[in-house]
Short mmCIF file of C-alpha atoms in Angstrom, two decimals:
data_model
loop_
_atom_site.label_atom_id
_atom_site.label_comp_id
_atom_site.label_asym_id
_atom_site.label_seq_id
_atom_site.Cartn_x
_atom_site.Cartn_y
_atom_site.Cartn_z
CA MET A 478 0.00 0.00 0.00
CA ILE A 479 1.20 3.50 -0.83
CA THR A 480 0.64 6.43 1.45
CA GLY A 481 0.21 9.89 0.01
CA THR A 482 2.34 12.98 -0.17
CA HIS A 483 1.01 15.53 2.30
CA GLU A 484 0.60 19.10 1.08
CA PHE A 485 -1.33 20.85 3.85
CA THR A 486 -0.76 24.57 3.36
CA GLY A 487 -3.05 26.50 5.59
CA SER A 488 -6.58 25.28 4.87
CA SER A 489 -9.37 26.63 7.03
CA LEU A 490 -9.71 23.15 8.54
CA ARG A 491 -8.84 23.32 12.21
CA LYS A 492 -6.24 21.19 13.99
CA MET A 493 -7.60 18.80 16.60
CA ALA A 494 -5.72 18.07 19.80
CA VAL A 495 -7.02 14.50 20.14
CA PRO A 496 -5.50 12.04 17.64
CA CYS A 497 -7.64 9.84 15.45
CA ILE A 498 -7.12 6.34 16.80
CA HIS A 499 -9.46 3.40 16.25
CA ARG A 500 -8.30 -0.19 16.72
CA SER A 501 -5.28 -0.58 14.42
CA MET A 502 -5.96 2.67 12.54
CA ARG A 503 -3.91 5.66 13.63
CA TRP A 504 -3.77 9.05 11.94
CA PRO A 505 -2.56 11.47 14.59
CA ASP A 506 -1.90 14.20 12.01
CA SER A 507 -5.41 14.33 10.56
CA ASP A 508 -7.13 17.57 11.60
CA HIS A 509 -10.62 16.22 10.79
CA CYS A 510 -10.57 13.09 12.93
CA GLN A 511 -11.14 12.84 16.67
CA ASN A 512 -11.43 9.83 18.98
CA GLY A 513 -11.57 7.40 16.07
CA GLY A 514 -14.22 9.24 14.06
CA PHE A 515 -13.88 11.56 11.07
CA PHE A 516 -15.89 14.75 10.62
CA THR A 517 -16.19 17.65 8.20
CA PRO A 518 -15.18 20.94 9.86
CA HIS A 519 -17.68 23.81 9.53
CA ALA A 520 -20.36 21.47 8.17
CA PRO A 521 -23.97 21.52 9.42
CA GLN A 522 -24.68 18.92 12.07
CA GLN A 523 -25.71 15.61 10.57
CA PRO A 524 -29.20 14.39 11.50
CA GLY A 525 -29.27 12.13 14.55
CA PHE A 526 -31.35 9.07 15.32
CA ARG A 527 -34.45 11.09 16.21
CA ALA A 528 -34.28 12.97 12.91
CA ILE A 529 -33.89 9.68 11.03
CA LEU A 530 -37.03 8.33 12.69
CA GLU A 531 -38.93 11.51 11.86
CA TRP A 532 -37.92 11.29 8.21
CA LEU A 533 -38.78 7.60 7.93
CA THR A 534 -42.20 8.04 9.54
CA HIS A 535 -43.19 11.19 7.62
CA ARG A 536 -41.74 10.57 4.18
CA GLU A 537 -43.18 12.25 1.10
CA LYS A 538 -41.43 10.03 -1.38
CA THR A 539 -41.98 10.33 -5.12
CA ALA A 540 -42.62 6.91 -6.63
CA TRP A 541 -40.03 5.50 -9.04
CA PRO A 542 -40.80 3.26 -12.01
CA LYS A 543 -39.98 -0.34 -11.13
CA TRP A 544 -37.68 -0.58 -14.14
CA ILE A 545 -36.51 1.99 -16.69
CA SER A 546 -35.48 0.48 -20.01
CA THR A 547 -32.71 2.45 -21.67
CA PRO A 548 -30.45 1.35 -24.54
CA ARG A 549 -26.88 0.43 -23.70
CA GLY A 550 -24.15 2.70 -24.97
CA ALA A 551 -21.55 1.65 -27.52
CA PRO A 552 -18.29 0.20 -26.16
CA PRO A 553 -15.86 3.04 -25.39
CA PRO A 554 -12.51 3.10 -27.20
CA GLU A 555 -9.83 1.00 -25.56
CA ARG A 556 -7.33 3.88 -25.34
CA LEU A 557 -7.11 7.49 -26.47
CA ALA A 558 -4.27 9.43 -27.99
CA ALA A 559 -2.12 11.61 -25.76
CA GLY A 560 -3.85 14.88 -24.80
CA GLU A 561 -7.36 13.60 -25.54
CA LEU A 562 -10.09 13.39 -22.89
CA ARG A 563 -13.30 11.38 -23.09
CA VAL A 564 -15.97 10.93 -20.41
CA THR A 565 -18.61 8.18 -20.42
CA PHE A 566 -21.52 8.33 -17.98
CA VAL A 567 -22.33 4.79 -16.83
CA ASN A 568 -24.90 5.94 -14.24
CA HIS A 569 -25.17 6.93 -10.57
CA ALA A 570 -21.62 8.02 -9.57
CA THR A 571 -19.91 5.63 -11.99
CA VAL A 572 -18.06 7.53 -14.71
CA LEU A 573 -15.37 6.31 -17.08
CA LEU A 574 -12.64 8.92 -17.60
CA GLN A 575 -10.21 8.32 -20.44
CA ILE A 576 -7.25 10.68 -20.19
CA GLY A 577 -4.98 9.93 -23.09
CA GLU A 578 -3.84 6.36 -22.63
CA LEU A 579 -5.02 6.26 -19.01
CA ASN A 580 -8.41 4.75 -18.10
CA VAL A 581 -9.96 5.77 -14.78
CA ILE A 582 -13.33 4.79 -13.29
CA THR A 583 -15.13 6.41 -10.36
CA ASP A 584 -17.16 4.54 -7.70
CA PRO A 585 -17.92 1.56 -9.96
CA ILE A 586 -21.12 -0.40 -9.32
CA TRP A 587 -22.61 -2.99 -11.68
CA SER A 588 -24.48 -4.94 -8.98
CA ASP A 589 -28.27 -5.14 -8.90
CA ARG A 590 -28.43 -3.75 -5.37
CA ALA A 591 -26.44 -1.22 -3.33
CA SER A 592 -26.40 -3.53 -0.35
CA PRO A 593 -24.29 -6.13 1.49
CA VAL A 594 -26.71 -8.76 0.13
CA GLN A 595 -28.45 -9.13 -3.21
CA PHE A 596 -31.90 -10.05 -1.83
CA ALA A 597 -32.53 -6.80 0.08
CA GLY A 598 -31.52 -3.15 0.03
CA PRO A 599 -31.78 -0.42 -2.61
CA ARG A 600 -32.29 -2.01 -6.03
CA ARG A 601 -31.17 -0.33 -9.22
CA HIS A 602 -34.00 0.93 -11.41
CA ARG A 603 -32.03 0.93 -14.65
CA ALA A 604 -29.12 -1.06 -16.03
CA PRO A 605 -25.61 0.38 -16.19
CA GLY A 606 -25.22 2.46 -19.33
CA ILE A 607 -22.53 0.19 -20.69
CA ARG A 608 -21.94 -3.51 -20.10
CA PHE A 609 -19.14 -4.45 -17.75
CA GLU A 610 -17.71 -6.59 -20.54
CA ASP A 611 -17.47 -3.49 -22.75
CA LEU A 612 -15.32 -1.56 -20.29
CA PRO A 613 -11.81 -0.91 -21.60
CA PRO A 614 -8.91 -2.02 -19.38
CA ILE A 615 -9.12 -0.02 -16.15
CA ASP A 616 -5.88 1.38 -14.76
CA VAL A 617 -7.20 3.37 -11.78
CA VAL A 618 -10.29 3.18 -9.59
CA LEU A 619 -11.25 6.27 -7.57
CA LEU A 620 -13.38 5.53 -4.50
CA SER A 621 -15.05 8.44 -2.70
CA HIS A 622 -16.19 6.58 0.45
CA ASN A 623 -17.45 3.26 1.74
CA HIS A 624 -21.25 3.46 1.24
CA TYR A 625 -22.62 0.48 -0.66
CA ASP A 626 -23.67 2.52 -3.70
CA HIS A 627 -20.08 3.77 -4.05
CA LEU A 628 -17.92 0.89 -2.79
CA ASP A 629 -19.42 -2.22 -4.35
CA THR A 630 -17.33 -5.26 -3.47
CA ARG A 631 -18.78 -7.45 -6.23
CA THR A 632 -17.81 -5.02 -8.96
CA LEU A 633 -14.41 -4.40 -7.40
CA ARG A 634 -13.67 -8.14 -7.34
CA ARG A 635 -14.53 -8.35 -11.03
CA LEU A 636 -12.18 -5.46 -11.79
CA ARG A 637 -9.40 -7.00 -9.70
CA ARG A 638 -9.68 -10.34 -11.48
CA ARG A 639 -9.79 -8.74 -14.92
CA ASP A 640 -7.48 -5.71 -14.73
CA ALA A 641 -5.79 -5.57 -11.28
CA PRO A 642 -6.13 -1.76 -11.21
CA THR A 643 -4.62 0.60 -8.68
CA ILE A 644 -7.23 1.91 -6.24
CA TYR A 645 -7.18 5.38 -4.72
CA CYS A 646 -9.22 5.60 -1.53
CA PRO A 647 -9.63 7.85 1.53
CA LEU A 648 -8.24 6.99 4.97
CA GLY A 649 -9.46 3.77 6.54
CA VAL A 650 -10.79 2.14 3.38
CA ALA A 651 -7.61 0.29 2.36
CA ALA A 652 -8.10 -2.48 4.93
CA ARG A 653 -11.32 -3.61 3.23
CA LEU A 654 -9.67 -3.43 -0.20
CA ARG A 655 -6.80 -5.62 0.96
CA ARG A 656 -9.34 -8.22 2.07
CA LEU A 657 -10.74 -8.13 -1.47
CA GLY A 658 -7.30 -9.07 -2.78
CA PHE A 659 -6.05 -5.69 -4.02
CA HIS A 660 -2.33 -5.04 -3.69
CA SER A 661 -1.90 -1.66 -5.37
CA ILE A 662 -3.75 0.73 -3.05
CA VAL A 663 -3.14 4.43 -2.50
CA GLU A 664 -4.79 5.59 0.74
CA LEU A 665 -4.86 9.37 1.18
CA ASP A 666 -6.07 12.08 3.50
CA TRP A 667 -7.53 15.36 2.29
CA TRP A 668 -4.98 17.51 0.43
CA GLN A 669 -2.59 14.61 -0.05
CA HIS A 670 -1.63 13.53 -3.55
CA GLN A 671 0.12 10.71 -5.38
CA PRO A 672 1.20 10.62 -9.05
CA PHE A 673 0.11 7.85 -11.38
CA ARG A 674 1.94 7.75 -14.70
CA GLU A 675 1.35 11.09 -16.42
CA VAL A 676 -1.20 12.49 -13.93
CA VAL A 677 -1.23 13.52 -10.27
CA ILE A 678 -4.26 12.47 -8.24
CA HIS A 679 -5.23 14.69 -5.32
CA CYS A 680 -7.57 13.74 -2.50
CA VAL A 681 -9.88 16.70 -1.77
CA PRO A 682 -12.49 17.33 0.95
CA ALA A 683 -16.17 16.46 0.71
CA GLN A 684 -19.05 17.02 3.13
CA HIS A 685 -20.53 13.62 3.83
CA PHE A 686 -20.24 10.63 6.20
CA SER A 687 -19.33 6.95 6.10
CA ALA A 688 -20.76 3.65 7.36
CA ARG A 689 -21.37 0.10 6.19
CA GLY A 690 -23.11 -1.11 9.34
CA LEU A 691 -24.72 0.06 12.58
CA PHE A 692 -21.53 0.57 14.58
CA ASP A 693 -18.91 1.97 12.18
CA ARG A 694 -20.28 5.43 11.40
CA ASN A 695 -17.51 7.84 10.33
CA ARG A 696 -14.73 5.34 11.09
CA THR A 697 -13.41 5.86 7.55
CA LEU A 698 -12.98 9.09 5.59
CA TRP A 699 -14.93 10.40 2.58
CA CYS A 700 -13.51 12.58 -0.19
CA GLY A 701 -13.52 13.86 -3.74
CA TRP A 702 -10.69 13.54 -6.26
CA HIS A 703 -8.91 16.07 -8.46
CA ILE A 704 -6.92 14.66 -11.36
CA GLU A 705 -4.14 17.01 -12.45
CA SER A 706 -3.00 16.51 -16.02
CA ALA A 707 -1.03 18.47 -18.59
CA ASN A 708 -4.16 19.38 -20.52
CA GLY A 709 -6.50 20.42 -17.72
CA GLY A 710 -7.81 19.06 -14.43
CA ILE A 711 -10.82 16.89 -13.68
CA LEU A 712 -12.76 17.13 -10.42
CA PHE A 713 -14.83 14.18 -9.22
CA ALA A 714 -16.62 15.77 -6.24
CA GLY A 715 -17.73 12.41 -4.85
CA ASP A 716 -20.84 12.28 -2.66
CA THR A 717 -21.15 15.62 -0.91
CA GLY A 718 -23.28 18.35 0.48
CA PHE A 719 -22.54 21.95 -0.41
CA GLY A 720 -19.94 23.64 1.77
CA PRO A 721 -16.83 25.82 1.98
CA HIS A 722 -14.66 22.99 0.65
CA PHE A 723 -15.56 24.02 -2.90
CA ALA A 724 -13.98 27.44 -2.36
CA GLU A 725 -10.92 25.75 -0.86
CA ILE A 726 -10.60 23.47 -3.89
CA ALA A 727 -10.98 26.45 -6.23
CA ALA A 728 -8.26 28.32 -4.32
CA ARG A 729 -5.78 25.45 -4.65
CA PHE A 730 -6.27 24.32 -8.25
CA PRO A 731 -6.78 26.01 -11.62
CA ALA A 732 -10.31 25.83 -12.95
CA PRO A 733 -10.92 22.22 -13.98
CA ARG A 734 -11.58 21.18 -17.52
CA LEU A 735 -14.43 19.02 -16.23
CA ALA A 736 -16.28 18.85 -12.90
CA LEU A 737 -18.46 15.86 -11.98
CA LEU A 738 -21.03 17.18 -9.49
CA PRO A 739 -23.72 15.15 -7.65
CA ILE A 740 -27.34 16.34 -7.81
CA GLY A 741 -29.54 13.49 -6.51
CA ALA A 742 -30.86 12.05 -3.21
CA TYR A 743 -31.45 15.62 -2.04
CA ARG A 744 -35.02 15.67 -0.65
CA PRO A 745 -36.10 16.51 2.00
CA ARG A 746 -33.58 19.33 2.26
CA TRP A 747 -33.82 19.59 6.06
CA PHE A 748 -32.58 16.01 6.29
CA MET A 749 -30.43 15.45 3.20
CA GLY A 750 -28.93 18.94 2.88
CA PRO A 751 -25.85 18.36 5.10
CA VAL A 752 -24.69 15.36 3.03
CA HIS A 753 -26.17 15.67 -0.49
CA MET A 754 -26.24 18.58 -2.93
CA GLY A 755 -29.34 19.29 -4.96
CA PRO A 756 -29.37 20.95 -8.38
CA GLU A 757 -29.30 24.48 -6.91
CA GLU A 758 -26.19 23.75 -4.85
CA ALA A 759 -24.53 22.03 -7.80
CA LEU A 760 -24.98 25.21 -9.85
CA GLU A 761 -23.51 27.20 -6.97
CA ALA A 762 -20.52 24.85 -6.82
CA HIS A 763 -20.08 25.24 -10.58
CA GLY A 764 -19.98 29.02 -10.14
CA ILE A 765 -17.25 28.71 -7.53
CA LEU A 766 -15.11 26.15 -9.36
CA LYS A 767 -15.51 27.80 -12.79
CA PRO A 768 -14.92 24.60 -14.80
CA LEU A 769 -14.99 24.69 -18.57
CA ALA A 770 -17.84 22.16 -18.25
CA SER A 771 -19.73 20.43 -15.46
CA MET A 772 -21.58 17.13 -15.63
CA PRO A 773 -24.28 15.93 -13.20
CA ILE A 774 -23.92 12.54 -11.49
CA HIS A 775 -25.55 10.62 -8.61
CA TYR A 776 -29.16 10.51 -9.78
CA GLY A 777 -31.69 8.33 -11.58
CA THR A 778 -30.42 4.85 -10.64
CA PHE A 779 -31.03 4.08 -6.95
CA SER A 780 -33.94 5.44 -4.92
CA LEU A 781 -32.08 6.71 -1.85
CA ALA A 782 -34.17 9.69 -0.72
CA ASP A 783 -37.55 11.28 -1.46
CA ASP A 784 -36.82 12.82 -4.89
CA GLY A 785 -38.13 10.98 -7.92
CA GLU A 786 -36.17 9.20 -10.63
CA SER A 787 -36.01 12.15 -13.04
CA GLU A 788 -36.64 14.96 -10.56
CA PRO A 789 -32.99 16.02 -10.04
CA ILE A 790 -32.14 16.15 -13.74
CA ASP A 791 -35.44 17.80 -14.68
CA HIS A 792 -34.91 20.43 -12.00
CA LEU A 793 -31.36 21.01 -13.20
CA ARG A 794 -32.56 21.49 -16.78
CA SER A 795 -35.11 24.07 -15.66
CA LEU A 796 -32.47 25.97 -13.70
CA LEU A 797 -30.02 25.90 -16.61
CA ALA A 798 -32.68 27.37 -18.89
CA GLU A 799 -32.45 30.47 -16.71
CA ARG A 800 -28.64 30.41 -16.61
CA PRO A 801 -27.44 29.91 -20.19
CA GLU A 802 -24.00 31.21 -19.20
CA GLN A 803 -23.31 28.03 -17.20
CA ALA A 804 -21.60 25.35 -19.29
CA TRP A 805 -23.03 21.93 -18.45
CA ARG A 806 -23.03 18.65 -20.33
CA LEU A 807 -25.94 16.32 -19.56
CA LEU A 808 -25.14 12.81 -20.79
CA GLN A 809 -27.54 9.91 -21.08
CA GLU A 810 -26.52 6.63 -19.46
CA GLY A 811 -23.93 5.00 -21.67
CA GLN A 812 -23.25 8.17 -23.65
CA GLY A 813 -19.66 9.26 -24.19
CA TRP A 814 -18.32 12.72 -24.89
CA THR A 815 -14.89 13.42 -26.33
CA ILE A 816 -14.01 16.83 -24.94
CA PRO A 817 -12.30 19.14 -27.42
CA THR A 818 -8.57 19.54 -26.95
CA LEU A 819 -7.66 22.74 -25.15
CA THR A 820 -4.71 25.02 -25.57
CA SER A 821 -2.67 26.28 -22.64
CA LYS A 822 -4.01 29.79 -23.37
CA VAL A 823 -7.61 28.64 -22.95
CA LEU A 824 -6.76 26.76 -19.76
CA SER A 825 -5.02 29.76 -18.21
CA SER A 826 -7.92 32.08 -19.05
CA THR A 827 -10.61 30.16 -17.15
CA ARG A 828 -10.00 32.10 -13.95
CA ASP A 829 -10.23 35.52 -15.67
#
């Protein structure tokens, strides 16, 4: 396992006096971990057990279709030429990023359910946009956190057997990946980075939480990822609420060439707001980051909150109709987009 290069340079995140120690995990230098549990500084308080009961007993959930039939996308190219960038939206938070000859996938899930078992738990309402068998060879997997709809062990085992990719993950997640048989693991804290071939991959903050059971809440970290390349950066924001971390990311990195921003599982706002952005917050994040293009993710596949299957994307479309100056690309499941090559002059002007 590889540990990251630390580059903490005066973030607004505060330093905690109590080290983060839980069983065999020890990160005494992490300023967002206390007494074995991680937290997001300056974030709204996450709903407690009483709030969860109130939500579950007074839900106003929009019904989803049992199954949504959509055509599968064409197989993506196996590799691109140097300097080219192509993005393929699989669905939910699973996105294939092809950066020249490098193939990267985010939070891959091809399982029928986001659950520890396949007979219960949130079931997918549409198939992945491309078949697993049509994936090109995967070099890098980016994991944002350990929730079942983002860290799917069945899909990860298939990727390990087929491609043996390197996995980038936040603190505390590597132990589970080692049990799955992975050997090339890069485990990072916020603001740490580690190069991979021609890119540098940075772990960036997110406003969320972690858990895979009843007694492990916030025992592992959550994050987004910024991929630094010679022809523009890519931000995968992960699973996140809206917060000051977007301004911190914008202050540290040039405007990205592409930002992948979550928009779903956002209702009711009083309950989901601390951990999930809705379309309005995604547009606000876009305005802060100033990417050349943003793309919505984390919607339309799993029913995880009270918003309907198409509600997040429909709401986003209506908001964008009033903001034509915002550059967004809305891809169908399985659709790929080869982003035009950019010159260094265009890249340097995105902050003007």
